Short mmCIF file of C-alpha atoms and ligand atoms in Angstrom, two decimals:
data_model
loop_
_atom_site.label_atom_id
_atom_site.label_comp_id
_atom_site.label_asym_id
_atom_site.label_seq_id
_atom_site.Cartn_x
_atom_site.Cartn_y
_atom_site.Cartn_z
CA MET A 25 94.03 111.11 87.82
CA ILE A 26 92.31 109.47 90.81
CA ARG A 27 93.14 105.90 91.85
CA TYR A 28 90.80 103.87 93.90
CA GLU A 29 91.93 100.89 95.89
CA MET A 30 90.11 98.59 98.30
CA THR A 31 92.06 96.68 101.09
CA ASP A 32 90.21 95.10 103.95
CA ALA A 33 87.29 97.47 104.24
CA VAL A 34 89.44 100.63 103.67
CA ALA A 35 89.04 102.47 100.39
CA THR A 36 92.09 104.38 99.38
CA ILE A 37 91.50 107.30 97.00
CA THR A 38 94.81 108.82 95.65
CA LEU A 39 95.07 112.19 93.68
CA ASP A 40 97.43 110.98 91.05
CA ARG A 41 98.57 113.98 89.09
CA PRO A 42 102.10 114.43 90.68
CA GLU A 43 103.47 116.37 87.76
CA ALA A 44 101.00 119.37 88.64
CA MET A 45 101.25 118.68 92.52
CA ASN A 46 97.90 116.94 92.25
CA SER A 47 96.09 120.22 91.53
CA LEU A 48 92.53 120.13 90.90
CA THR A 49 91.18 120.43 87.35
CA ALA A 50 87.41 120.05 86.71
CA GLU A 51 88.03 116.47 85.44
CA VAL A 52 89.97 115.59 88.54
CA LYS A 53 87.29 117.02 90.83
CA VAL A 54 84.58 115.08 88.87
CA ALA A 55 86.61 111.94 89.24
CA LEU A 56 87.23 112.68 93.00
CA LEU A 57 83.57 113.11 93.45
CA ALA A 58 82.69 109.86 91.89
CA ALA A 59 85.34 107.84 93.89
CA LEU A 60 84.05 109.42 97.21
CA ARG A 61 80.46 108.52 96.25
CA ARG A 62 81.58 104.91 95.34
CA ALA A 63 83.23 104.70 98.85
CA ALA A 64 80.32 106.24 100.63
CA SER A 65 77.74 103.97 99.04
CA ASP A 66 79.70 100.65 99.31
CA GLN A 67 78.70 98.85 102.41
CA GLN A 68 82.12 96.89 102.27
CA VAL A 69 83.85 100.28 102.78
CA ARG A 70 84.26 101.09 106.58
CA ALA A 71 86.84 103.71 106.38
CA VAL A 72 88.32 105.94 103.66
CA LEU A 73 92.05 107.01 103.30
CA LEU A 74 92.63 110.19 101.02
CA THR A 75 96.05 110.85 99.91
CA GLY A 76 98.26 112.35 97.04
CA SER A 77 101.04 110.93 94.85
CA GLY A 78 104.48 112.32 94.52
CA ARG A 79 105.60 115.14 96.59
CA ALA A 80 102.24 117.01 97.14
CA PHE A 81 98.93 116.22 98.92
CA CYS A 82 97.19 118.69 96.63
CA ALA A 83 98.01 122.19 95.51
CA GLY A 84 94.44 123.22 95.21
CA GLN A 85 92.69 124.61 92.16
CA ASP A 86 94.73 124.02 88.88
CA LEU A 87 95.71 127.48 88.26
CA HIS A 88 96.42 126.87 84.40
CA GLU A 89 92.64 125.86 84.09
CA HIS A 90 91.64 128.72 86.43
CA ALA A 91 93.49 131.25 84.12
CA ALA A 92 91.73 129.71 81.15
CA ASN A 93 88.36 130.06 82.72
CA LEU A 94 89.02 133.67 83.61
CA GLU A 95 90.12 134.34 80.10
CA ALA A 96 86.94 132.68 78.75
CA GLY A 97 84.81 134.70 81.28
CA ARG A 98 83.34 131.43 82.86
CA GLY A 99 81.83 132.10 86.27
CA LEU A 100 84.05 130.72 88.98
CA ALA A 101 81.40 130.52 91.76
CA ASP A 102 79.76 128.09 89.60
CA THR A 103 82.79 125.76 89.55
CA VAL A 104 82.98 126.14 93.43
CA ARG A 105 79.26 125.19 93.66
CA ALA A 106 79.33 122.38 91.04
CA HIS A 107 82.69 120.74 92.05
CA TYR A 108 84.16 121.76 95.40
CA ASN A 109 80.98 122.09 97.48
CA PRO A 110 79.72 118.51 96.94
CA ILE A 111 83.16 116.94 97.56
CA VAL A 112 83.55 118.83 100.96
CA GLU A 113 79.91 118.02 101.89
CA LEU A 114 80.35 114.36 101.17
CA LEU A 115 83.73 114.15 102.92
CA THR A 116 82.25 115.65 106.13
CA THR A 117 79.01 113.80 106.11
CA MET A 118 79.71 110.50 104.84
CA ASP A 119 78.73 107.82 107.47
CA LYS A 120 82.33 106.49 107.64
CA PRO A 121 85.54 107.88 108.82
CA VAL A 122 87.88 109.60 106.37
CA VAL A 123 91.61 109.82 107.17
CA ALA A 124 93.91 112.14 105.31
CA ALA A 125 97.50 111.01 104.73
CA ILE A 126 99.12 114.43 103.97
CA ASN A 127 102.32 113.38 102.22
CA GLY A 128 103.34 116.81 101.13
CA VAL A 129 102.15 120.32 100.63
CA ALA A 130 98.36 120.92 101.10
CA ALA A 131 97.59 124.57 99.27
CA GLY A 132 94.31 126.31 98.90
CA ALA A 133 91.37 123.91 98.27
CA GLY A 134 93.98 121.05 98.80
CA ALA A 135 94.27 122.28 102.38
CA SER A 136 90.55 122.52 102.51
CA LEU A 137 90.18 118.90 101.57
CA ALA A 138 92.56 117.82 104.22
CA PHE A 139 90.63 119.85 106.94
CA ALA A 140 87.41 118.39 105.73
CA CYS A 141 88.59 114.81 106.65
CA ASP A 142 87.99 113.38 110.13
CA LEU A 143 91.82 112.78 111.08
CA ARG A 144 94.95 113.86 109.41
CA VAL A 145 98.35 112.15 109.60
CA ALA A 146 101.10 114.41 108.08
CA SER A 147 104.53 113.77 106.95
CA GLU A 148 107.29 115.65 108.55
CA LYS A 149 107.73 117.28 105.00
CA ALA A 150 104.03 118.39 104.80
CA LYS A 151 102.99 121.91 105.01
CA PHE A 152 99.68 123.68 104.82
CA ALA A 153 99.28 127.04 102.67
CA LEU A 154 96.18 128.90 102.93
CA ALA A 155 97.00 130.20 99.50
CA PHE A 156 93.63 131.86 98.66
CA ALA A 157 94.46 135.38 99.56
CA GLY A 158 97.76 135.12 97.91
CA ILE A 159 95.79 135.11 94.54
CA GLY A 160 93.19 137.41 95.67
CA LEU A 161 90.45 134.89 96.58
CA ALA A 162 88.69 134.13 99.71
CA PRO A 163 88.76 130.66 101.32
CA ASP A 164 86.38 128.10 99.82
CA SER A 165 85.90 124.39 99.99
CA GLY A 166 84.53 124.69 103.45
CA ALA A 167 87.92 126.00 104.86
CA SER A 168 86.04 128.95 106.61
CA TRP A 169 84.00 126.47 108.44
CA THR A 170 86.51 123.61 109.07
CA LEU A 171 89.55 125.58 109.91
CA GLN A 172 88.13 127.71 112.70
CA ARG A 173 86.65 124.41 114.22
CA LEU A 174 90.16 122.91 114.16
CA VAL A 175 92.10 125.80 115.47
CA GLY A 176 89.85 128.50 116.76
CA LEU A 177 88.71 131.74 115.07
CA GLY A 178 91.81 133.74 116.09
CA ARG A 179 94.35 131.17 114.57
CA ALA A 180 92.11 130.59 111.50
CA SER A 181 91.95 134.41 110.86
CA GLU A 182 95.81 134.51 111.32
CA LEU A 183 96.32 131.68 108.79
CA MET A 184 94.03 132.99 106.35
CA LEU A 185 94.78 136.63 106.31
CA LEU A 186 98.59 136.21 106.44
CA GLY A 187 98.76 133.13 104.31
CA GLU A 188 102.04 131.97 105.83
CA PRO A 189 102.88 128.31 105.36
CA VAL A 190 102.47 126.09 108.38
CA ASP A 191 104.92 123.36 108.65
CA ALA A 192 104.07 119.86 110.00
CA ALA A 193 105.57 120.71 113.64
CA ARG A 194 103.43 123.84 113.89
CA ALA A 195 100.42 122.12 112.49
CA LEU A 196 100.62 119.49 115.22
CA GLU A 197 101.13 122.25 117.92
CA LEU A 198 98.04 123.90 116.43
CA GLY A 199 95.95 120.76 116.53
CA LEU A 200 95.60 120.98 112.79
CA VAL A 201 96.87 117.23 112.40
CA THR A 202 96.52 114.05 114.45
CA ARG A 203 100.15 112.90 114.09
CA VAL A 204 103.38 113.79 112.34
CA VAL A 205 105.63 110.93 111.10
CA PRO A 206 108.76 110.55 108.88
CA ALA A 207 107.80 111.00 105.18
CA ASP A 208 108.28 107.35 104.50
CA GLU A 209 105.91 106.19 107.02
CA VAL A 210 102.98 108.53 106.34
CA LEU A 211 100.90 106.24 104.27
CA LYS A 212 101.52 103.32 106.27
CA THR A 213 100.64 105.11 109.61
CA ALA A 214 97.47 106.48 108.10
CA ALA A 215 96.43 103.33 106.47
CA GLU A 216 96.90 101.53 109.97
CA LEU A 217 94.72 104.27 111.47
CA ALA A 218 92.12 103.82 108.71
CA GLN A 219 92.21 99.96 109.18
CA ARG A 220 91.72 100.50 113.04
CA LEU A 221 88.60 102.67 112.20
CA ALA A 222 87.39 100.06 109.71
CA ASP A 223 87.62 97.34 112.39
CA GLY A 224 85.50 99.54 114.67
CA PRO A 225 81.63 100.22 115.33
CA THR A 226 80.92 101.70 111.83
CA ARG A 227 77.42 102.81 112.86
CA ALA A 228 78.48 104.43 116.20
CA PHE A 229 81.25 106.30 114.18
CA ALA A 230 78.69 107.67 111.69
CA ALA A 231 76.52 108.78 114.64
CA THR A 232 79.62 110.39 116.27
CA LYS A 233 80.45 112.31 112.98
CA GLN A 234 76.73 113.39 112.88
CA ALA A 235 76.54 114.58 116.47
CA LEU A 236 79.78 116.54 116.31
CA ALA A 237 78.77 118.31 113.11
CA TYR A 238 75.40 118.98 114.46
CA ALA A 239 76.60 120.22 117.92
CA ALA A 240 79.07 122.72 116.11
CA THR A 241 75.98 124.78 114.98
CA HIS A 242 73.32 124.06 117.53
CA ALA A 243 72.67 124.81 121.24
CA LEU A 244 73.26 122.33 123.95
CA PRO A 245 69.54 121.49 124.62
CA GLU A 246 69.29 120.66 120.76
CA ALA A 247 72.58 118.70 120.80
CA LEU A 248 71.29 116.68 123.83
CA ILE A 249 68.22 115.70 121.91
CA LEU A 250 70.11 114.46 118.75
CA GLU A 251 72.60 112.55 121.13
CA ALA A 252 69.74 110.70 122.61
CA ASP A 253 68.20 109.89 119.32
CA LEU A 254 71.52 108.72 117.93
CA GLN A 255 72.10 106.69 121.11
CA ASP A 256 68.72 105.01 120.59
CA GLU A 257 70.02 103.94 117.04
CA CYS A 258 73.36 102.61 118.31
CA VAL A 259 71.90 100.91 121.30
CA ALA A 260 69.92 98.89 118.64
CA THR A 261 73.03 97.88 116.57
CA ARG A 262 74.52 94.23 116.53
CA ASP A 263 77.93 95.81 117.33
CA HIS A 264 76.70 97.35 120.59
CA LEU A 265 75.03 94.13 121.78
CA ASP A 266 78.09 91.98 120.79
CA ALA A 267 80.50 94.45 122.26
CA THR A 268 78.57 94.58 125.64
CA THR A 269 78.48 90.89 125.87
CA SER A 270 82.23 90.65 125.06
CA PHE A 271 83.02 93.20 127.93
CA LEU A 272 80.97 91.14 130.47
CA ALA A 273 82.81 88.04 129.21
CA LYS A 274 86.08 89.82 129.41
CA GLU A 275 86.68 89.25 125.65
CA ARG A 276 88.01 91.63 123.05
CA PRO A 277 84.88 92.92 120.90
CA VAL A 278 84.77 92.22 117.25
CA PHE A 279 82.92 94.83 115.50
CA THR A 280 81.25 94.02 112.14
CA GLY A 281 79.76 97.28 111.32
CA ARG A 282 76.14 96.21 111.66
O1 LIG B 320 88.70 128.26 90.03
C1 LIG B 320 87.90 128.17 91.01
O2 LIG B 320 87.09 127.21 91.13
C2 LIG B 320 88.34 128.80 92.26
C3 LIG B 320 88.91 127.93 93.38
C4 LIG B 320 90.03 128.16 93.99
C5 LIG B 320 90.41 127.29 95.13
C6 LIG B 320 91.89 127.16 95.34
O3 LIG B 320 92.41 126.17 95.49
S1 LIG B 320 92.79 128.68 95.24
C7 LIG B 320 94.51 128.32 95.60
C8 LIG B 320 95.12 127.63 94.32
N1 LIG B 320 96.42 127.16 94.74
C9 LIG B 320 97.49 127.94 94.93
O4 LIG B 320 97.49 129.18 94.88
C10 LIG B 320 98.70 127.21 95.27
C11 LIG B 320 99.77 127.40 94.05
N2 LIG B 320 100.99 126.70 94.23
C12 LIG B 320 102.00 127.22 95.21
O5 LIG B 320 101.78 128.04 95.95
C13 LIG B 320 103.19 126.37 95.16
O6 LIG B 320 103.22 125.77 93.98
C14 LIG B 320 103.04 125.29 96.26
C15 LIG B 320 103.25 125.99 97.62
C16 LIG B 320 101.78 124.33 96.30
C17 LIG B 320 104.35 124.46 96.13
O7 LIG B 320 105.62 125.14 95.99
P1 LIG B 320 106.83 124.42 95.52
O8 LIG B 320 107.97 125.58 95.54
O9 LIG B 320 107.08 123.16 96.27
O10 LIG B 320 106.58 123.89 94.04
P2 LIG B 320 106.47 124.88 92.78
O11 LIG B 320 107.83 124.90 92.03
O12 LIG B 320 105.89 126.06 93.00
O13 LIG B 320 105.47 123.87 91.86
C18 LIG B 320 105.87 122.84 91.29
C19 LIG B 320 105.11 122.58 90.06
O14 LIG B 320 103.70 122.27 90.23
C20 LIG B 320 105.17 123.74 89.06
O15 LIG B 320 105.08 123.36 87.68
P3 LIG B 320 106.42 123.37 86.74
O16 LIG B 320 106.95 124.94 86.75
O17 LIG B 320 107.37 122.35 87.26
O18 LIG B 320 105.87 122.92 85.40
C21 LIG B 320 104.00 124.63 89.44
O19 LIG B 320 103.44 125.43 88.45
C22 LIG B 320 102.95 123.44 89.55
N3 LIG B 320 101.82 123.76 90.30
C23 LIG B 320 101.89 124.04 91.71
N4 LIG B 320 100.63 124.34 92.16
C24 LIG B 320 99.85 124.37 91.20
C25 LIG B 320 100.56 124.03 89.98
N5 LIG B 320 100.06 123.93 88.73
C26 LIG B 320 98.87 124.25 88.53
N6 LIG B 320 97.94 124.70 89.62
C27 LIG B 320 98.54 124.70 90.85
N7 LIG B 320 97.56 125.20 91.91
#
């Protein structure tokens, strides 16, 4: 249900349940979290690519399982806490960039997963559906936090309350995706982007993610303090020293992630 492949410092994680539009059962979520933990802790991995197989990126919660849980009286908030929250926390905080290749529809928690990634490349055939309200639910998996940061409060309210699907062209216009490409190029384009990031200053990218997340919830004086602390760390990296030397020698820097 989850494929994990490693190519040249890029770990590609594929949601692989195409017959159910890669919707998320408890088993899929456990496997996805394990794959993300593996990528996060492997020092050889310097960028992560998340995608789906078949015609969907991810249709969110598996509604068959969901209905069975409701029937059995199982607490849904517990599944959100146990499964969705750690996945989204890891996507947003892992100290390497995560690129989403959005090959098709991203609905409900599937859209939330895409929003939690650092960059999104979408197929022309992709669409986002904030499907929560459509089944009488509020947003979860971080969408209330990520979406308004991507498109602003007004747009986020509109997308979540009205629940109208957003096609790829509109997503680009809104700043929801980084790039839109023909369907047969989405994986290749996203993989190239992930490779470019994997070849970059990994520790500076980790600091960048940390600074952006921190600044989103703190005042400028606090953000300035963290920036200075993170810059102390970056200044001490091999990548920074080598890149400075390369600049002065008019050479192209080679980053090793150290
Ligand atoms: O339980 C908890 O922890 C609560 C957490 C909730 C988080 C959430 O994610 S809530 C939101 C859940 N997701 C949805 O509400 C989306 C439901 N799906 C759709 O709205 C549509 O299927 C799509 C917009 C994604 C795609 O539409 P379309 O017309 O391209 O395809 P389709 O014909 O509707 O679906 C194709 C198949 O995938 C179909 O199966 P079948 O009839 O061919 O056997 C359909 O049932 C299945 N499928 C699609 N989405 C889901 C799904 N099966 C299970 N769960 C799904 N979410």
